[in-house]
XYZ file of C-alpha atoms in Angstrom:
354
model
C -11.017 -25.292 -12.498
C -8.346 -26.830 -10.306
C -4.665 -26.143 -9.974
C -2.504 -27.928 -12.528
C 0.080 -29.058 -10.002
C -0.081 -32.481 -8.433
C -0.567 -32.852 -4.716
C 2.625 -31.827 -2.908
C 5.035 -34.617 -2.108
C 5.909 -35.169 1.525
C 8.955 -37.267 0.662
C 11.860 -36.293 2.895
C 15.546 -36.698 2.071
C 17.185 -39.942 3.091
C 18.257 -39.679 6.771
C 21.859 -40.549 5.894
C 22.141 -37.400 3.773
C 21.950 -35.015 6.735
C 23.918 -34.843 10.003
C 22.255 -35.829 13.251
C 22.010 -34.485 16.782
C 19.800 -35.046 19.788
C 18.002 -32.419 21.829
C 20.337 -33.065 24.770
C 23.512 -33.233 22.673
C 23.370 -30.278 20.322
C 26.143 -29.053 18.063
C 27.035 -25.501 17.134
C 27.806 -26.531 13.557
C 24.572 -28.239 12.502
C 22.583 -25.053 11.696
C 25.422 -23.938 9.416
C 25.426 -27.334 7.714
C 21.670 -27.212 7.206
C 21.846 -23.736 5.619
C 23.644 -25.214 2.611
C 21.370 -25.500 -0.406
C 18.487 -23.586 1.184
C 16.545 -20.584 -0.061
C 15.332 -17.414 1.631
C 12.048 -16.529 -0.058
C 11.511 -13.109 1.505
C 14.346 -10.582 1.731
C 14.012 -6.810 1.781
C 17.120 -6.058 -0.222
C 16.796 -2.329 -0.833
C 17.119 0.349 -2.074
C 15.631 1.961 0.987
C 13.666 4.910 2.220
C 15.880 7.180 4.309
C 13.407 6.772 7.149
C 13.670 2.954 7.021
C 17.323 2.152 6.282
C 18.672 -1.246 5.410
C 21.244 -3.439 7.087
C 23.207 -4.418 3.948
C 23.111 -3.660 0.250
C 21.827 -6.449 -2.047
C 25.328 -7.420 -3.160
C 26.465 -7.958 0.427
C 23.326 -9.989 1.147
C 24.055 -12.249 -1.817
C 27.758 -12.561 -1.022
C 27.022 -13.688 2.540
C 24.394 -16.187 1.393
C 26.678 -17.581 -1.313
C 29.559 -17.984 1.139
C 27.228 -19.943 3.430
C 26.300 -22.279 0.574
C 22.706 -21.116 0.077
C 21.021 -21.849 -3.237
C 18.701 -18.906 -3.873
C 17.290 -15.624 -2.596
C 14.084 -13.770 -3.408
C 14.316 -9.980 -3.246
C 11.391 -7.715 -2.321
C 10.909 -3.982 -2.830
C 7.677 -2.921 -1.184
C 8.281 0.810 -1.709
C 8.679 1.270 -5.462
C 7.435 -2.256 -6.073
C 9.752 -3.832 -8.666
C 12.834 -5.816 -7.550
C 13.665 -7.515 -10.859
C 16.325 -4.958 -11.776
C 18.062 -5.335 -8.432
C 17.937 -9.117 -8.849
C 19.533 -8.954 -12.295
C 22.356 -6.640 -11.226
C 23.065 -8.740 -8.158
C 23.237 -11.922 -10.252
C 25.818 -10.248 -12.478
C 27.876 -9.071 -9.511
C 27.573 -12.249 -7.416
C 27.475 -15.290 -9.713
C 26.960 -18.720 -8.233
C 23.688 -18.114 -6.387
C 20.198 -17.747 -7.816
C 18.599 -14.322 -7.260
C 14.940 -13.733 -8.038
C 12.813 -10.596 -7.987
C 9.215 -9.727 -8.651
C 6.601 -7.027 -8.450
C 4.611 -5.814 -5.478
C 1.614 -3.812 -6.594
C 1.820 -0.372 -4.998
C 0.051 2.949 -5.238
C 3.413 4.281 -6.456
C 2.913 2.060 -9.529
C -0.729 3.060 -9.891
C -2.335 0.302 -7.854
C -3.980 -2.483 -9.846
C -1.871 -1.812 -12.919
C -1.570 -4.516 -15.620
C 1.020 -2.473 -17.504
C 3.292 -2.486 -14.460
C 2.944 -6.280 -14.165
C 3.591 -6.817 -17.866
C 6.688 -4.615 -17.684
C 8.030 -6.364 -14.576
C 7.739 -9.749 -16.295
C 10.210 -8.518 -18.923
C 12.359 -6.128 -16.855
C 15.731 -7.135 -15.461
C 15.717 -10.740 -14.315
C 11.954 -10.956 -14.988
C 9.357 -11.146 -12.233
C 9.004 -14.525 -10.547
C 6.156 -13.355 -8.320
C 3.263 -10.901 -8.423
C 2.378 -9.675 -4.939
C -0.904 -7.902 -4.284
C 0.373 -5.118 -2.089
C 2.167 -4.645 1.208
C 1.616 -1.398 3.105
C -0.665 0.199 0.532
C -3.488 -2.332 0.423
C -6.874 -1.045 1.495
C -6.632 -3.328 4.513
C -3.293 -1.883 5.644
C -4.191 1.725 4.857
C -7.259 1.207 7.037
C -5.296 -0.271 9.958
C -1.961 1.513 10.218
C -1.676 4.331 12.715
C 0.114 5.637 15.769
C -0.456 6.275 19.451
C -2.086 9.570 20.400
C -2.179 10.338 24.124
C -1.398 6.676 24.757
C -4.213 5.318 22.595
C -3.904 3.718 19.122
C -5.465 5.903 16.433
C -5.584 5.012 12.746
C -4.048 7.388 10.215
C -7.347 7.549 8.336
C -8.883 9.007 11.483
C -5.974 11.316 12.283
C -5.441 12.809 8.837
C -8.459 13.523 6.589
C -6.167 14.177 3.614
C -4.529 10.773 4.074
C -7.934 9.077 4.061
C -9.041 11.113 1.018
C -5.885 10.446 -1.011
C -4.712 6.981 0.014
C -7.859 4.914 0.501
C -9.115 5.367 -3.100
C -5.752 4.395 -4.616
C -5.113 1.455 -2.295
C -5.101 -2.152 -3.553
C -8.443 -3.808 -2.918
C -9.796 -7.222 -3.939
C -13.588 -7.555 -4.382
C -14.769 -10.281 -2.030
C -17.735 -11.101 -4.258
C -19.181 -10.237 -7.633
C -17.314 -9.445 -10.852
C -13.669 -8.433 -10.939
C -12.321 -5.389 -12.697
C -10.777 -5.667 -16.144
C -7.420 -4.682 -14.620
C -7.483 -7.448 -12.021
C -8.598 -9.961 -14.613
C -5.752 -8.999 -16.941
C -3.195 -9.307 -14.130
C -4.467 -12.783 -13.274
C -4.246 -13.761 -16.944
C -0.665 -12.495 -17.131
C 0.320 -14.647 -14.141
C -1.495 -17.699 -15.503
C 0.395 -17.446 -18.797
C 3.715 -17.955 -16.987
C 3.920 -21.152 -14.945
C 7.218 -20.064 -13.353
C 5.516 -17.025 -11.752
C 3.673 -17.358 -8.469
C 0.927 -15.181 -7.031
C 1.399 -13.813 -3.522
C -1.804 -12.570 -1.895
C -0.026 -9.749 -0.066
C -1.258 -7.852 2.971
C -4.936 -8.004 2.162
C -7.749 -8.955 4.519
C -8.592 -12.586 5.217
C -11.761 -12.392 3.087
C -9.824 -10.799 0.236
C -7.172 -13.512 0.431
C -9.793 -16.242 0.097
C -11.311 -14.496 -2.926
C -7.894 -13.992 -4.492
C -6.993 -17.667 -4.052
C -10.339 -18.699 -5.578
C -9.745 -16.357 -8.512
C -6.221 -17.675 -8.981
C -7.545 -21.239 -9.163
C -10.282 -20.135 -11.561
C -7.754 -18.453 -13.868
C -5.459 -21.482 -13.840
C -2.577 -20.009 -11.853
C -0.289 -22.878 -10.892
C 1.417 -21.519 -7.756
C -0.118 -19.414 -4.975
C 1.382 -18.138 -1.731
C -0.747 -16.699 1.077
C 1.266 -13.988 2.816
C 2.128 -14.360 6.514
C -0.906 -15.810 6.561
C -2.653 -12.515 6.132
C -0.700 -10.681 8.810
C -1.376 -13.352 11.465
C -5.150 -12.933 11.347
C -6.070 -16.354 9.952
C -7.237 -19.202 12.122
C -5.794 -22.676 11.693
C -9.076 -23.792 10.133
C -8.880 -21.005 7.558
C -5.289 -21.896 6.728
C -6.258 -25.538 6.273
C -9.043 -24.483 3.922
C -6.570 -22.556 1.772
C -4.035 -25.376 1.503
C -6.881 -27.623 0.385
C -7.272 -25.201 -2.531
C -3.597 -25.753 -3.406
C -2.003 -22.682 -1.848
C 1.274 -22.477 0.020
C 1.324 -20.632 3.349
C 4.192 -18.225 3.931
C 6.071 -18.317 7.201
C 8.810 -15.896 8.214
C 11.084 -15.251 11.154
C 9.401 -11.857 11.404
C 6.105 -13.581 12.196
C 7.410 -14.365 15.697
C 10.565 -12.279 16.121
C 10.137 -8.659 15.113
C 10.085 -5.165 16.532
C 6.349 -4.781 16.866
C 5.301 -1.298 17.803
C 8.570 0.291 16.662
C 7.819 3.421 14.643
C 8.804 2.834 11.022
C 7.791 4.427 7.745
C 7.540 1.194 5.815
C 6.068 2.863 2.743
C 5.186 6.533 3.152
C 7.878 9.211 3.146
C 6.069 11.480 5.615
C 7.520 11.017 9.127
C 4.111 11.350 10.763
C 2.986 8.217 8.863
C 5.352 5.923 10.761
C 3.147 2.997 11.746
C 3.063 1.776 15.347
C -0.161 -0.179 15.672
C -0.845 -2.426 12.645
C 1.305 -5.297 13.919
C -0.349 -5.391 17.323
C -3.632 -7.018 16.292
C -2.540 -10.621 15.725
C -4.363 -13.838 16.492
C -4.097 -15.293 20.013
C -2.428 -18.367 18.469
C 0.615 -16.277 17.555
C 0.758 -14.030 20.590
C 3.026 -16.521 22.337
C 5.725 -16.347 19.659
C 7.513 -19.173 17.905
C 6.061 -22.156 19.805
C 2.439 -21.725 18.648
C 3.738 -20.764 15.175
C 5.621 -24.060 14.940
C 2.606 -25.940 16.288
C 0.527 -24.541 13.426
C 3.089 -25.772 10.905
C 2.892 -29.260 12.390
C -0.907 -29.275 12.506
C -1.422 -27.958 8.969
C 1.415 -29.930 7.374
C 5.026 -29.060 6.604
C 4.561 -29.642 2.885
C 2.235 -26.613 2.709
C 4.700 -23.980 3.979
C 7.354 -21.866 2.295
C 9.652 -19.934 4.625
C 11.763 -16.799 4.518
C 13.293 -14.364 6.939
C 11.564 -11.089 5.936
C 14.825 -9.449 7.053
C 16.950 -6.708 5.592
C 16.067 -3.663 7.679
C 18.811 -2.020 9.715
C 17.399 -2.849 13.141
C 17.188 -6.573 12.397
C 19.788 -9.280 11.875
C 21.187 -9.831 8.404
C 19.152 -12.207 6.236
C 21.850 -14.866 6.649
C 21.698 -14.486 10.431
C 17.924 -14.709 10.168
C 18.178 -17.923 8.164
C 20.439 -19.439 10.778
C 18.037 -18.284 13.517
C 15.163 -19.928 11.664
C 16.998 -23.237 11.254
C 18.453 -23.356 14.761
C 15.076 -22.499 16.299
C 13.400 -25.297 14.368
C 16.100 -27.637 15.659
C 15.388 -26.481 19.215
C 11.729 -27.265 18.582
C 12.799 -30.797 17.619
C 12.146 -30.584 13.915
C 14.428 -33.120 12.273
C 17.053 -32.058 9.710
C 14.928 -33.712 7.015
C 11.842 -31.744 8.073
C 13.827 -28.511 8.144
C 15.122 -29.100 4.634
C 11.577 -29.743 3.473
C 10.592 -26.334 4.855
C 13.560 -24.228 3.713
C 14.837 -26.168 0.701
C 12.493 -28.619 -0.999
C 9.309 -26.527 -0.831
C 11.204 -23.454 -2.030
C 12.597 -25.378 -4.991
C 9.068 -26.441 -5.932
C 7.843 -22.868 -5.745
C 10.737 -21.430 -7.750
C 11.066 -24.332 -10.201
C 14.744 -24.859 -9.451
C 16.576 -28.167 -9.156
């Protein structure tokens, strides 16, 4: 079975629609002009763990984005997992901008839980994405840790109880063979709703490939490969996934983040503040934004959907992150039309908005 969507269009807006600048003669205003009508597809909006506080509440995030002329925001909650209620309340409080939420499968929600997915599809604003786990996937549980006597040590090796309790309940995708009834039901639930997209989450590279293949098999129309898989995928692997019809997610946090900073992204215990999981990235991304942008060019702009991944206290606001994203792309000599393809047109295709 193949995806039901047609091949992505690479048609760019007419050049006259967007303002111009040259690399040598740059304006301060152009990034703010290009923000208008764009979408941020990855915002951590809160509520928050006390050990990982936020920068703004969701209403402030939406108010800033609306004032800047943005079209839509996608809220994430990777702790409790469901952001559809927050999205609905924010839409009521801040009309005039689209707010979407979804569900991230978590061990808090019972892991691979079809009932949680079914509920999220009908709760609040209704889930527009189903994400297969952030910091409680088997891959992440197996890799997060901290430094002990100057050396990185995984939590599963430091704390036997953590390994005993968390590994069995973590999200895991079988890389071959039959799938569980629960996973099959979740895939069916996504396939029944063409407005909902599947996000692979923070799984391993092999799991992501299996999940994309399963999504295609079940007739899921829209697929997003997360980050791609925590910066562990090669360019060749990313090209193979876009050939299957998947979008690749890019975020400001992929090249501008506080790697190594202790943060309890998911667990409430202070000793489970991860320091090491973000260190093991591919050599292609170790140089920051330049190789990241080169990958976008090589793979094809029409295959990427972008967000900031911002919202935490120690980072810029999501709006500041969006401006950073756009202005950096301008510095890298992406044209205004190409930038709008990345942060506007592709997002509208994913979210089914005009």
